[in-house]
Tab-separated table of C-alpha atoms and ligand atoms in Angstrom:
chain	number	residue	atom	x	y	z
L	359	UNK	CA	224.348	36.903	100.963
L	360	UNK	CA	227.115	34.472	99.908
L	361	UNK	CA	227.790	32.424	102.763
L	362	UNK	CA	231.389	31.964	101.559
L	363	UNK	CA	231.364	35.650	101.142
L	364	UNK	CA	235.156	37.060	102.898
L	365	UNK	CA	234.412	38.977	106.014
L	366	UNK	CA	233.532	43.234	105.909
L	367	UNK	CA	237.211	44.980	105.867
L	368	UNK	CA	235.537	48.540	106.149
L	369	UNK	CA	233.629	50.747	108.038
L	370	UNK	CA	230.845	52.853	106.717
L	371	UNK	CA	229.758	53.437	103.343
L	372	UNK	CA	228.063	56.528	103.160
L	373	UNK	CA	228.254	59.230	105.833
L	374	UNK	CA	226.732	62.520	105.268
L	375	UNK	CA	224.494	63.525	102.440
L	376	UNK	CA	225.869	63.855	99.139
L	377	UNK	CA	225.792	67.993	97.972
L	378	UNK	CA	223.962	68.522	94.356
L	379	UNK	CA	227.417	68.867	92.803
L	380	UNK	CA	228.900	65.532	94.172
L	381	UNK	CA	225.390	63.810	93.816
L	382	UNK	CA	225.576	64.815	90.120
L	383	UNK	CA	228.909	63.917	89.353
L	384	UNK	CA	227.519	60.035	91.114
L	385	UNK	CA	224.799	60.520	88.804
L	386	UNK	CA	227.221	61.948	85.204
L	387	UNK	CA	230.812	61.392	85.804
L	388	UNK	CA	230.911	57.872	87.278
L	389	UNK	CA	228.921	55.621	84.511
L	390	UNK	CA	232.141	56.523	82.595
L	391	UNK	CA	234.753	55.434	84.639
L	392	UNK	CA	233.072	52.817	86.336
L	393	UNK	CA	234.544	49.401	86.105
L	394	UNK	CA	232.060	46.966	84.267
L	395	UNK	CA	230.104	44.989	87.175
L	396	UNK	CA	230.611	41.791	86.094
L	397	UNK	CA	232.781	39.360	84.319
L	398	UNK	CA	236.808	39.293	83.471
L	399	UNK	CA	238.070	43.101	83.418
L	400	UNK	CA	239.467	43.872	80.066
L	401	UNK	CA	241.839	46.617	80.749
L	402	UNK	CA	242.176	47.820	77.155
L	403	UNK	CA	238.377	47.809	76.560
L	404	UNK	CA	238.009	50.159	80.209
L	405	UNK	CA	240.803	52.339	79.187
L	406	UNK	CA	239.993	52.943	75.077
L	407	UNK	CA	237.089	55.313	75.962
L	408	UNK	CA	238.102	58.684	77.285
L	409	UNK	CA	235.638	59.891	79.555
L	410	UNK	CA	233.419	63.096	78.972
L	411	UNK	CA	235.547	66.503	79.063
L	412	UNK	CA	235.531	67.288	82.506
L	413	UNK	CA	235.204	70.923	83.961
L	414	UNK	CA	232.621	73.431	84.692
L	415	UNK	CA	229.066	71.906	84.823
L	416	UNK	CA	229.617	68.583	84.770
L	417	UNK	CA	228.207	67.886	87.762
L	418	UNK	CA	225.669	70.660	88.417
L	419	UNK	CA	224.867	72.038	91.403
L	420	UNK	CA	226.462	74.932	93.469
L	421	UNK	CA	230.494	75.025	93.902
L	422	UNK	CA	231.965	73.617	97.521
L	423	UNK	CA	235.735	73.168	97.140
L	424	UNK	CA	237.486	69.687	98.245
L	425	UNK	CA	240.246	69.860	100.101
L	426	UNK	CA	243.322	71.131	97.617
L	427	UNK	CA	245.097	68.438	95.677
L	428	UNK	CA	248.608	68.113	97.092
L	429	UNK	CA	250.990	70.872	94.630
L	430	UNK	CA	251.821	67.842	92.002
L	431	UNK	CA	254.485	69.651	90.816
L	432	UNK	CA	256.419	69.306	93.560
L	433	UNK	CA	256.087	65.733	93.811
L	434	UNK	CA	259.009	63.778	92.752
L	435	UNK	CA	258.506	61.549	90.101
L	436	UNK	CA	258.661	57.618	91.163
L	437	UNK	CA	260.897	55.663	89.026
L	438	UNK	CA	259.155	53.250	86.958
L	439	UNK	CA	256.419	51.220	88.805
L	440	UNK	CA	257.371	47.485	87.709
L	441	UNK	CA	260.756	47.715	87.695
L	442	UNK	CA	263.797	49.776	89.892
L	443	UNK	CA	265.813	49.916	86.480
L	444	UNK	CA	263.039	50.464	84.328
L	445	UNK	CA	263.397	54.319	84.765
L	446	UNK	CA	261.032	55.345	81.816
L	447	UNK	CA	257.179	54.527	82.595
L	448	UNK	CA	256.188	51.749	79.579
L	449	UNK	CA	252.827	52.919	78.486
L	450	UNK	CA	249.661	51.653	79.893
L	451	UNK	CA	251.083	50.019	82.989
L	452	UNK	CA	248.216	49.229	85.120
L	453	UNK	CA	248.182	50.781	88.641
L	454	UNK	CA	245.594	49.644	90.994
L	455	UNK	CA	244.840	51.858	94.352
L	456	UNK	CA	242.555	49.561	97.048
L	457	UNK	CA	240.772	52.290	99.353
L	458	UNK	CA	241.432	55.393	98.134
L	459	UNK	CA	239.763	57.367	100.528
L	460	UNK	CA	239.054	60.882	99.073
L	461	UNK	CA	241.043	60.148	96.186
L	462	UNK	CA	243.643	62.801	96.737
L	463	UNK	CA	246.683	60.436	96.651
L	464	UNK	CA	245.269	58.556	93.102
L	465	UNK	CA	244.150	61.491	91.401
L	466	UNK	CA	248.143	63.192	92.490
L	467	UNK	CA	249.526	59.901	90.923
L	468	UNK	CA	247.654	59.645	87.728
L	469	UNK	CA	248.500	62.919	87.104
L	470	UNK	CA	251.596	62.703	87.798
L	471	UNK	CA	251.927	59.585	85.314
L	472	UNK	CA	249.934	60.139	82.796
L	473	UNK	CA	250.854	57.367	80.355
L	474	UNK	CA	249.885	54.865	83.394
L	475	UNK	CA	246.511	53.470	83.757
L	476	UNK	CA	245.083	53.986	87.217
L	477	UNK	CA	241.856	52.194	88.714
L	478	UNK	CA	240.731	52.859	92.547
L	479	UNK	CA	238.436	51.133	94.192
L	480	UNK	CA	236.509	52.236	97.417
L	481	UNK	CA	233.240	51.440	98.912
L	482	UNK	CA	233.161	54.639	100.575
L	483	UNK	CA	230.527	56.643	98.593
L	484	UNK	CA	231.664	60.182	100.045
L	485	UNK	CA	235.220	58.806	99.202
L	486	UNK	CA	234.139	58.108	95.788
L	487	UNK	CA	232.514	61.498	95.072
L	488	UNK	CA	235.134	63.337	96.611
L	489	UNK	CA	237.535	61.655	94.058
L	490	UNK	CA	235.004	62.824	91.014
L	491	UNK	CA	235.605	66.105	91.932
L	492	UNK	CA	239.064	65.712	92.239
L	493	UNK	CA	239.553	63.959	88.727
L	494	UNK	CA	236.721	66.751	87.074
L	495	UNK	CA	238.634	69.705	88.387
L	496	UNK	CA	242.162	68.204	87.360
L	497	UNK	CA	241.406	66.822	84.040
L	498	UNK	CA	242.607	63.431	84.732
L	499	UNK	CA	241.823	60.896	81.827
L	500	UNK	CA	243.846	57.656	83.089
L	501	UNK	CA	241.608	57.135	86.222
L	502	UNK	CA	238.765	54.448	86.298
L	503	UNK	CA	236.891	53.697	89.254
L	504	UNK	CA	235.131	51.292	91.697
L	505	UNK	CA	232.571	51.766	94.138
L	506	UNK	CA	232.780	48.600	96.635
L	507	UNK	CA	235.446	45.874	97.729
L	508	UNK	CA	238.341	45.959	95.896
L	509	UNK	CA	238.214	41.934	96.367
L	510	UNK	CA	235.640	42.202	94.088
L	511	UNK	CA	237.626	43.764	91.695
L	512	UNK	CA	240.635	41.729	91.908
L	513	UNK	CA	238.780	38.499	91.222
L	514	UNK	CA	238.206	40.251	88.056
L	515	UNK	CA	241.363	41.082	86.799
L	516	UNK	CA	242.858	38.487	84.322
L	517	UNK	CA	245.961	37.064	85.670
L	518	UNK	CA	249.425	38.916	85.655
L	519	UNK	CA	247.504	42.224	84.719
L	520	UNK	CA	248.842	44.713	87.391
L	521	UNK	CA	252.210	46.807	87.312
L	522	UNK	CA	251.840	48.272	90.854
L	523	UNK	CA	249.337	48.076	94.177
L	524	UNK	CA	248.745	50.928	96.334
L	525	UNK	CA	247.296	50.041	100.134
L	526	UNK	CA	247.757	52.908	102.020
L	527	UNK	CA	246.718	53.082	105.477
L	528	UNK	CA	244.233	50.629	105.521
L	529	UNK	CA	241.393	50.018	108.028
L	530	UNK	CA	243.477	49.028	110.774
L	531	UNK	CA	241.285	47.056	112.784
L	532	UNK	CA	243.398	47.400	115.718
L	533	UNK	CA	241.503	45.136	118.525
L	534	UNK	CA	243.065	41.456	118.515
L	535	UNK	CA	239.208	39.910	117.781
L	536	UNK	CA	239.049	42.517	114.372
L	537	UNK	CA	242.181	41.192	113.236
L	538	UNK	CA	240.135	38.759	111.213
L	539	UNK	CA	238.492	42.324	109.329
L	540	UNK	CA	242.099	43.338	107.967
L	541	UNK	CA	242.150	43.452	104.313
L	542	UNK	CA	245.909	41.514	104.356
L	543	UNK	CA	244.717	37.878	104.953
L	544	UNK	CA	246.452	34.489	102.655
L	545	UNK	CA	243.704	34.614	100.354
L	546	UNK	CA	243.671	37.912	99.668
L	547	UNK	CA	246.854	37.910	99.470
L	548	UNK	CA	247.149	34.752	97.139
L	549	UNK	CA	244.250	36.901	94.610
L	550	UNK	CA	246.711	39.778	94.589
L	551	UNK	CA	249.444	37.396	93.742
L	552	UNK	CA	247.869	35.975	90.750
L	553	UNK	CA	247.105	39.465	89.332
L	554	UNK	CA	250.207	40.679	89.793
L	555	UNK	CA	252.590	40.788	86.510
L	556	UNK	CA	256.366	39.380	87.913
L	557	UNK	CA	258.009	42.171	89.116
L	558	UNK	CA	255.376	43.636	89.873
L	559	UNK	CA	255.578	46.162	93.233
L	560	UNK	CA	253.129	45.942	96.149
L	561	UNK	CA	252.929	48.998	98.332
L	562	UNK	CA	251.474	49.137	101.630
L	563	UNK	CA	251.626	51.571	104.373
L	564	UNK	CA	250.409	51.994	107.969
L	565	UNK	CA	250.646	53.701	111.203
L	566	UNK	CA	249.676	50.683	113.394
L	567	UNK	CA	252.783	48.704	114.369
L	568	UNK	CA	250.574	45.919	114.801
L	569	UNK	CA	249.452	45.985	111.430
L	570	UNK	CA	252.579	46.376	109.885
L	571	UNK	CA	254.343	43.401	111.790
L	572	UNK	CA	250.716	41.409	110.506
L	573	UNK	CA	251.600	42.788	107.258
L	574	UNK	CA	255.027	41.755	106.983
L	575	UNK	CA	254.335	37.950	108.220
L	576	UNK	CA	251.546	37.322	105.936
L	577	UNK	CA	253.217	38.867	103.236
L	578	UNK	CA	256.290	36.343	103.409
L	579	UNK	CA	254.728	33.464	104.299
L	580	UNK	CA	253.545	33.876	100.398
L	581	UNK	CA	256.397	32.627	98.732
L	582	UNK	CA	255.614	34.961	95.582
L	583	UNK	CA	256.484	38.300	97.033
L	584	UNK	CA	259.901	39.646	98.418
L	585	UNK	CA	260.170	42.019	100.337
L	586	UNK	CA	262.352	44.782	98.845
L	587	UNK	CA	263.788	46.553	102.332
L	588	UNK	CA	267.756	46.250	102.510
L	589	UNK	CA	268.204	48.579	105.281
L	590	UNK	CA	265.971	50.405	108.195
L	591	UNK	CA	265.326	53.627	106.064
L	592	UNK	CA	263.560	51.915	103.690
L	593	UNK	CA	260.416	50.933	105.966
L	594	UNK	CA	260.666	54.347	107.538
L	595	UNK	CA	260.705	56.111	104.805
L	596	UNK	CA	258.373	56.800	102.014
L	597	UNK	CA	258.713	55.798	98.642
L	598	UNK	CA	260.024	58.534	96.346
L	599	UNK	CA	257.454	59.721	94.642
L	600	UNK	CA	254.899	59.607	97.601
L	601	UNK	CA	251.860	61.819	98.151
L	602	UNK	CA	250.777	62.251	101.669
L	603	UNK	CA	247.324	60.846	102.150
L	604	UNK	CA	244.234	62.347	104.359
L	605	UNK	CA	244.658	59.346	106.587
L	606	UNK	CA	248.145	59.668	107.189
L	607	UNK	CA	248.075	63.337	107.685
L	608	UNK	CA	245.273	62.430	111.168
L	609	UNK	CA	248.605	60.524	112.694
L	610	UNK	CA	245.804	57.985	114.479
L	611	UNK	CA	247.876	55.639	114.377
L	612	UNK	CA	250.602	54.185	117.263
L	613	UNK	CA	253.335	54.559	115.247
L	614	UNK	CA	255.146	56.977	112.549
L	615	UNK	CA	253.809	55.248	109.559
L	616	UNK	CA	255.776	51.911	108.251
L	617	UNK	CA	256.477	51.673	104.641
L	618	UNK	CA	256.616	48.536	102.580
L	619	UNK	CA	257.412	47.713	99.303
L	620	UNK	CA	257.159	44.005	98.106
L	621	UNK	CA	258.030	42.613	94.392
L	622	UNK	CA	255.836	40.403	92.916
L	623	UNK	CA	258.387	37.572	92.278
L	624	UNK	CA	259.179	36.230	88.540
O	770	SAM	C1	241.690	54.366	106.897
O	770	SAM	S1	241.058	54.702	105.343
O	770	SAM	C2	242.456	55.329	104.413
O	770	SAM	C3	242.046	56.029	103.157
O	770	SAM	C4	243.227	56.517	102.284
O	770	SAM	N1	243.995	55.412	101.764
O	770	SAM	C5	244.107	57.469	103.063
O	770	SAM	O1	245.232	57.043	103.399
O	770	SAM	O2	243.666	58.600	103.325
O	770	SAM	C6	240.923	53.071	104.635
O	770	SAM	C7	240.016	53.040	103.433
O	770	SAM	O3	240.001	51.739	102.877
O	770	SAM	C8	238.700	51.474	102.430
O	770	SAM	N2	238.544	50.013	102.351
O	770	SAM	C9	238.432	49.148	103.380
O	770	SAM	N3	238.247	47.896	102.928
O	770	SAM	C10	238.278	47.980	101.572
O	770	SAM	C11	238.120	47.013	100.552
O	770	SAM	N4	237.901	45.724	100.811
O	770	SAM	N5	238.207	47.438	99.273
O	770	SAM	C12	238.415	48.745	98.978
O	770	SAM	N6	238.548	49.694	99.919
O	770	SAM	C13	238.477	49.319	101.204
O	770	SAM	C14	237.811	52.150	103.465
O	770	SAM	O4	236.515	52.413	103.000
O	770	SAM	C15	238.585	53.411	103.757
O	770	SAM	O5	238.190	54.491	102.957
Protein backbone atom coordinates (compact mmCIF):
# COMPACT_ATOMS: atom_id res chain seq x y z
CA UNK A 1 0.00 0.00 0.00
CA UNK A 2 1.01 3.65 -0.59
CA UNK A 3 2.70 4.72 2.37
CA UNK A 4 1.56 8.30 1.70
CA UNK A 5 -1.79 6.80 1.20
CA UNK A 6 -4.58 9.36 3.44
CA UNK A 7 -5.89 7.46 6.38
CA UNK A 8 -9.40 4.90 6.05
CA UNK A 9 -12.52 7.48 6.49
CA UNK A 10 -15.04 4.45 6.44
CA UNK A 11 -16.17 1.55 7.99
CA UNK A 12 -16.97 -1.65 6.24
CA UNK A 13 -17.18 -2.40 2.73
CA UNK A 14 -19.28 -5.19 2.24
CA UNK A 15 -21.71 -6.52 4.85
CA UNK A 16 -24.08 -9.19 3.99
CA UNK A 17 -24.17 -11.23 0.86
CA UNK A 18 -25.17 -9.67 -2.22
CA UNK A 19 -28.94 -11.32 -3.49
CA UNK A 20 -28.79 -12.68 -7.34
CA UNK A 21 -30.61 -9.51 -8.39
CA UNK A 22 -28.15 -6.97 -6.75
CA UNK A 23 -25.13 -9.35 -7.56
CA UNK A 24 -26.26 -9.09 -11.21
CA UNK A 25 -26.87 -5.62 -11.48
CA UNK A 26 -22.70 -5.48 -9.84
CA UNK A 27 -22.09 -7.81 -12.53
CA UNK A 28 -24.54 -5.73 -15.78
CA UNK A 29 -25.51 -2.36 -14.66
CA UNK A 30 -22.30 -1.00 -13.11
CA UNK A 31 -19.53 -1.46 -16.07
CA UNK A 32 -21.77 1.32 -17.53
CA UNK A 33 -21.79 3.83 -15.12
CA UNK A 34 -18.65 3.19 -13.61
CA UNK A 35 -16.17 5.97 -13.55
CA UNK A 36 -13.00 5.02 -15.67
CA UNK A 37 -10.27 3.69 -13.02
CA UNK A 38 -7.62 5.63 -13.94
CA UNK A 39 -6.39 8.84 -15.33
CA UNK A 40 -8.04 12.60 -15.60
CA UNK A 41 -12.03 12.15 -15.56
CA UNK A 42 -13.44 13.54 -18.70
CA UNK A 43 -16.90 14.43 -17.75
CA UNK A 44 -18.27 14.72 -21.29
CA UNK A 45 -16.69 11.40 -22.42
CA UNK A 46 -18.53 9.58 -18.92
CA UNK A 47 -21.72 11.31 -19.58
CA UNK A 48 -22.09 10.90 -23.78
CA UNK A 49 -22.99 7.18 -23.37
CA UNK A 50 -26.42 6.50 -22.00
CA UNK A 51 -26.40 3.46 -20.13
CA UNK A 52 -28.41 0.21 -21.09
CA UNK A 53 -32.39 0.68 -20.78
CA UNK A 54 -32.96 -0.14 -17.40
CA UNK A 55 -36.07 -2.16 -16.09
CA UNK A 56 -37.24 -5.63 -15.79
CA UNK A 57 -34.36 -8.20 -16.13
CA UNK A 58 -31.58 -6.30 -16.02
CA UNK A 59 -30.24 -7.69 -13.25
CA UNK A 60 -31.67 -11.22 -13.02
CA UNK A 61 -32.47 -12.93 -10.21
CA UNK A 62 -35.69 -13.00 -8.01
CA UNK A 63 -37.44 -9.48 -7.01
CA UNK A 64 -36.64 -8.07 -3.19
CA UNK A 65 -37.82 -4.44 -3.02
CA UNK A 66 -35.35 -1.57 -1.60
CA UNK A 67 -36.59 0.58 0.62
CA UNK A 68 -39.12 3.15 -1.43
CA UNK A 69 -37.50 6.14 -3.03
CA UNK A 70 -38.61 9.23 -1.13
CA UNK A 71 -42.21 10.55 -3.29
CA UNK A 72 -39.91 12.93 -5.70
CA UNK A 73 -42.71 14.73 -6.54
CA UNK A 74 -43.10 16.23 -3.54
CA UNK A 75 -39.71 17.39 -3.26
CA UNK A 76 -39.19 20.98 -3.85
CA UNK A 77 -37.06 21.83 -6.49
CA UNK A 78 -33.52 23.47 -5.32
CA UNK A 79 -32.76 26.59 -7.07
CA UNK A 80 -29.92 26.33 -9.31
CA UNK A 81 -26.86 24.47 -7.82
CA UNK A 82 -23.91 27.04 -8.69
CA UNK A 83 -25.53 29.98 -8.23
CA UNK A 84 -28.59 31.54 -5.67
CA UNK A 85 -29.69 33.76 -8.76
CA UNK A 86 -29.11 31.34 -11.30
CA UNK A 87 -32.75 29.99 -10.91
CA UNK A 88 -32.80 27.84 -14.18
CA UNK A 89 -30.42 24.62 -13.94
CA UNK A 90 -27.60 25.31 -17.00
CA UNK A 91 -27.30 21.96 -18.59
CA UNK A 92 -24.77 19.45 -17.61
CA UNK A 93 -23.76 20.99 -14.31
CA UNK A 94 -21.77 18.45 -12.59
CA UNK A 95 -23.03 17.28 -9.14
CA UNK A 96 -20.82 15.11 -7.15
CA UNK A 97 -22.39 13.04 -3.99
CA UNK A 98 -19.25 11.58 -1.59
CA UNK A 99 -20.89 8.52 0.37
CA UNK A 100 -24.03 7.98 -0.81
CA UNK A 101 -25.03 5.32 1.27
CA UNK A 102 -27.98 3.41 -0.35
CA UNK A 103 -28.26 5.90 -2.91
CA UNK A 104 -31.73 7.05 -2.06
CA UNK A 105 -30.86 10.78 -1.66
CA UNK A 106 -28.70 10.79 -5.32
CA UNK A 107 -30.96 8.79 -7.23
CA UNK A 108 -34.13 11.51 -5.63
CA UNK A 109 -31.78 14.35 -6.91
CA UNK A 110 -30.89 13.22 -10.33
CA UNK A 111 -34.24 12.69 -10.90
CA UNK A 112 -35.31 15.47 -9.77
CA UNK A 113 -32.71 17.41 -12.11
CA UNK A 114 -32.48 15.74 -14.90
CA UNK A 115 -30.44 18.07 -17.12
CA UNK A 116 -27.65 17.82 -14.19
CA UNK A 117 -24.96 15.33 -14.28
CA UNK A 118 -24.70 13.35 -11.07
CA UNK A 119 -21.66 11.00 -10.00
CA UNK A 120 -21.65 9.18 -6.38
CA UNK A 121 -19.06 7.62 -5.04
CA UNK A 122 -19.14 4.98 -2.15
CA UNK A 123 -16.99 2.17 -1.11
CA UNK A 124 -19.80 0.53 0.45
CA UNK A 125 -20.59 -2.40 -1.93
CA UNK A 126 -24.22 -3.06 -0.42
CA UNK A 127 -24.49 0.82 -0.72
CA UNK A 128 -23.54 0.62 -4.23
CA UNK A 129 -25.96 -2.16 -5.25
CA UNK A 130 -28.67 -0.79 -3.40
CA UNK A 131 -28.24 2.42 -5.55
CA UNK A 132 -28.36 0.08 -8.95
CA UNK A 133 -31.56 -0.88 -8.03
CA UNK A 134 -32.63 2.34 -7.23
CA UNK A 135 -31.38 4.00 -10.59
CA UNK A 136 -32.79 0.52 -12.69
CA UNK A 137 -36.22 0.82 -11.19
CA UNK A 138 -36.38 4.76 -11.67
CA UNK A 139 -34.93 5.12 -15.03
CA UNK A 140 -32.33 7.52 -14.10
CA UNK A 141 -29.81 8.28 -17.03
CA UNK A 142 -27.67 11.28 -15.41
CA UNK A 143 -26.14 9.05 -12.62
CA UNK A 144 -22.51 7.62 -12.88
CA UNK A 145 -20.93 5.84 -10.20
CA UNK A 146 -17.92 4.93 -7.98
CA UNK A 147 -17.19 2.10 -5.94
CA UNK A 148 -14.31 3.27 -3.36
CA UNK A 149 -12.90 6.65 -1.84
CA UNK A 150 -14.26 9.46 -3.25
CA UNK A 151 -10.54 10.97 -2.70
CA UNK A 152 -9.79 8.87 -5.33
CA UNK A 153 -12.13 10.32 -7.45
CA UNK A 154 -11.53 13.85 -6.77
CA UNK A 155 -7.85 13.63 -7.63
CA UNK A 156 -9.32 12.82 -10.89
CA UNK A 157 -11.44 15.48 -11.70
CA UNK A 158 -9.81 18.25 -13.88
CA UNK A 159 -9.76 21.45 -12.08
CA UNK A 160 -12.89 23.78 -11.64
CA UNK A 161 -15.13 20.80 -12.92
CA UNK A 162 -17.84 20.59 -10.14
CA UNK A 163 -21.15 22.74 -9.79
CA UNK A 164 -22.19 21.31 -6.38
CA UNK A 165 -20.84 18.68 -3.44
CA UNK A 166 -23.10 16.66 -1.45
CA UNK A 167 -21.55 15.20 2.12
CA UNK A 168 -24.27 14.16 3.99
CA UNK A 169 -23.86 12.67 7.26
CA UNK A 170 -20.59 11.46 7.01
CA UNK A 171 -18.76 8.82 9.10
CA UNK A 172 -18.62 10.73 12.13
CA UNK A 173 -15.84 9.31 13.86
CA UNK A 174 -16.92 10.65 17.05
CA UNK A 175 -13.97 9.51 19.62
CA UNK A 176 -11.28 12.46 19.92
CA UNK A 177 -8.30 9.75 18.68
CA UNK A 178 -10.73 8.98 15.22
CA UNK A 179 -10.87 12.51 14.57
CA UNK A 180 -7.89 11.97 12.34
CA UNK A 181 -10.51 9.26 10.16
CA UNK A 182 -12.99 12.26 9.30
CA UNK A 183 -13.25 12.77 5.68
CA UNK A 184 -13.06 16.95 6.30
CA UNK A 185 -9.24 17.32 6.81
CA UNK A 186 -6.98 20.61 4.86
CA UNK A 187 -6.03 18.41 2.19
CA UNK A 188 -9.04 17.10 1.43
CA UNK A 189 -10.38 19.98 1.69
CA UNK A 190 -7.72 21.89 -0.50
CA UNK A 191 -8.56 18.74 -3.47
CA UNK A 192 -12.20 19.75 -3.21
CA UNK A 193 -11.21 23.31 -3.60
CA UNK A 194 -9.38 22.91 -6.75
CA UNK A 195 -12.28 20.96 -8.35
CA UNK A 196 -14.66 23.17 -7.48
CA UNK A 197 -15.88 25.72 -10.39
CA UNK A 198 -16.13 29.50 -8.44
CA UNK A 199 -19.30 29.64 -7.08
CA UNK A 200 -19.50 26.56 -6.74
CA UNK A 201 -21.75 25.22 -3.44
CA UNK A 202 -20.42 22.71 -0.90
CA UNK A 203 -23.02 20.95 1.16
CA UNK A 204 -22.41 19.13 4.22
CA UNK A 205 -24.58 17.86 6.90
CA UNK A 206 -24.32 16.09 10.27
CA UNK A 207 -25.84 15.14 13.46
CA UNK A 208 -22.62 15.23 15.57
CA UNK A 209 -22.08 18.72 17.02
CA UNK A 210 -18.61 17.84 17.20
CA UNK A 211 -18.33 17.27 13.70
CA UNK A 212 -20.05 20.13 12.61
CA UNK A 213 -18.02 22.70 14.81
CA UNK A 214 -14.74 20.45 13.07
CA UNK A 215 -16.49 21.12 9.95
CA UNK A 216 -16.99 24.66 10.19
CA UNK A 217 -13.20 25.47 11.41
CA UNK A 218 -11.55 23.54 8.77
CA UNK A 219 -13.76 24.77 6.29
CA UNK A 220 -12.74 28.56 6.96
CA UNK A 221 -9.44 28.24 7.69
CA UNK A 222 -9.47 27.55 3.65
CA UNK A 223 -9.60 30.86 2.43
CA UNK A 224 -11.51 29.62 -0.85
CA UNK A 225 -14.85 28.80 0.63
CA UNK A 226 -17.44 31.11 2.46
CA UNK A 227 -19.64 30.09 4.34
CA UNK A 228 -23.11 31.10 3.10
CA UNK A 229 -25.19 31.16 6.72
CA UNK A 230 -26.56 34.82 7.46
CA UNK A 231 -28.76 33.87 10.21
CA UNK A 232 -29.37 30.69 12.74
CA UNK A 233 -32.11 29.06 10.46
CA UNK A 234 -29.91 28.52 7.90
CA UNK A 235 -27.61 25.80 9.73
CA UNK A 236 -30.76 24.37 11.24
CA UNK A 237 -32.48 24.05 8.50
CA UNK A 238 -32.24 22.05 5.39
CA UNK A 239 -31.60 23.24 2.13
CA UNK A 240 -34.72 23.59 -0.02
CA UNK A 241 -34.79 21.02 -2.10
CA UNK A 242 -33.50 18.37 0.47
CA UNK A 243 -34.22 14.64 0.53
CA UNK A 244 -34.03 13.00 3.85
CA UNK A 245 -31.29 10.42 3.87
CA UNK A 246 -31.28 6.72 5.58
CA UNK A 247 -28.64 8.04 7.92
CA UNK A 248 -30.37 10.96 9.00
CA UNK A 249 -33.65 9.29 9.39
CA UNK A 250 -31.52 6.67 12.46
CA UNK A 251 -31.13 10.25 14.49
CA UNK A 252 -27.58 8.55 15.92
CA UNK A 253 -26.32 11.41 16.17
CA UNK A 254 -26.03 14.06 19.44
CA UNK A 255 -27.59 16.64 17.83
CA UNK A 256 -30.65 17.62 15.36
CA UNK A 257 -28.63 17.56 12.25
CA UNK A 258 -26.48 20.91 11.31
CA UNK A 259 -26.69 22.14 7.85
CA UNK A 260 -23.98 23.86 5.90
CA UNK A 261 -23.69 25.37 2.79
CA UNK A 262 -20.27 26.86 1.66
CA UNK A 263 -19.51 28.74 -1.86
CA UNK A 264 -16.64 27.90 -3.58
CA UNK A 265 -15.16 31.47 -3.79
CA UNK A 266 -14.42 33.26 -7.34
C1 LIG B 1 -22.87 7.43 7.92
S1 LIG B 1 -22.97 6.93 6.28
C2 LIG B 1 -24.16 8.05 5.55
C3 LIG B 1 -24.67 7.57 4.23
C4 LIG B 1 -25.64 8.54 3.52
N1 LIG B 1 -24.98 9.77 3.14
C5 LIG B 1 -26.84 8.82 4.39
O1 LIG B 1 -26.91 9.97 4.90
O2 LIG B 1 -27.68 7.92 4.56
C6 LIG B 1 -21.46 7.59 5.60
C7 LIG B 1 -21.10 6.96 4.29
O3 LIG B 1 -19.93 7.57 3.76
C8 LIG B 1 -19.17 6.57 3.14
N2 LIG B 1 -17.78 7.06 3.08
C9 LIG B 1 -16.91 7.17 4.10
N3 LIG B 1 -15.71 7.59 3.66
C10 LIG B 1 -15.85 7.78 2.32
C11 LIG B 1 -14.95 8.18 1.31
N4 LIG B 1 -13.68 8.49 1.56
N5 LIG B 1 -15.42 8.26 0.04
C12 LIG B 1 -16.70 7.94 -0.25
N6 LIG B 1 -17.58 7.53 0.68
C13 LIG B 1 -17.16 7.44 1.95
C14 LIG B 1 -19.37 5.35 4.03
O4 LIG B 1 -19.08 4.14 3.38
C15 LIG B 1 -20.83 5.47 4.39
O5 LIG B 1 -21.67 4.78 3.52
Amino acid sequence: MDEHRPLRTYGRIKARTLKPRQAGLMETLLPHLAVPEDGEIDLDALFSKPPPPCGAGAGGGGRSDPPPLPDIGAVDRPPSVAHARDTSPTRGEVVLEIGFGGGEHLVAQAIAQPDQRFIGVEPFINGVASCLRHIEESGAQNIRLHQGDARDVIARLPDASLDLCYILFPDPWPKARHHKRRLIQPAFLGELARAMKPGAELRFATDWANYAAWTLEHVLRDARFIWLAESASDWRTAWPGHVQTRYEQKQLGDCAPVWLRFQRSA
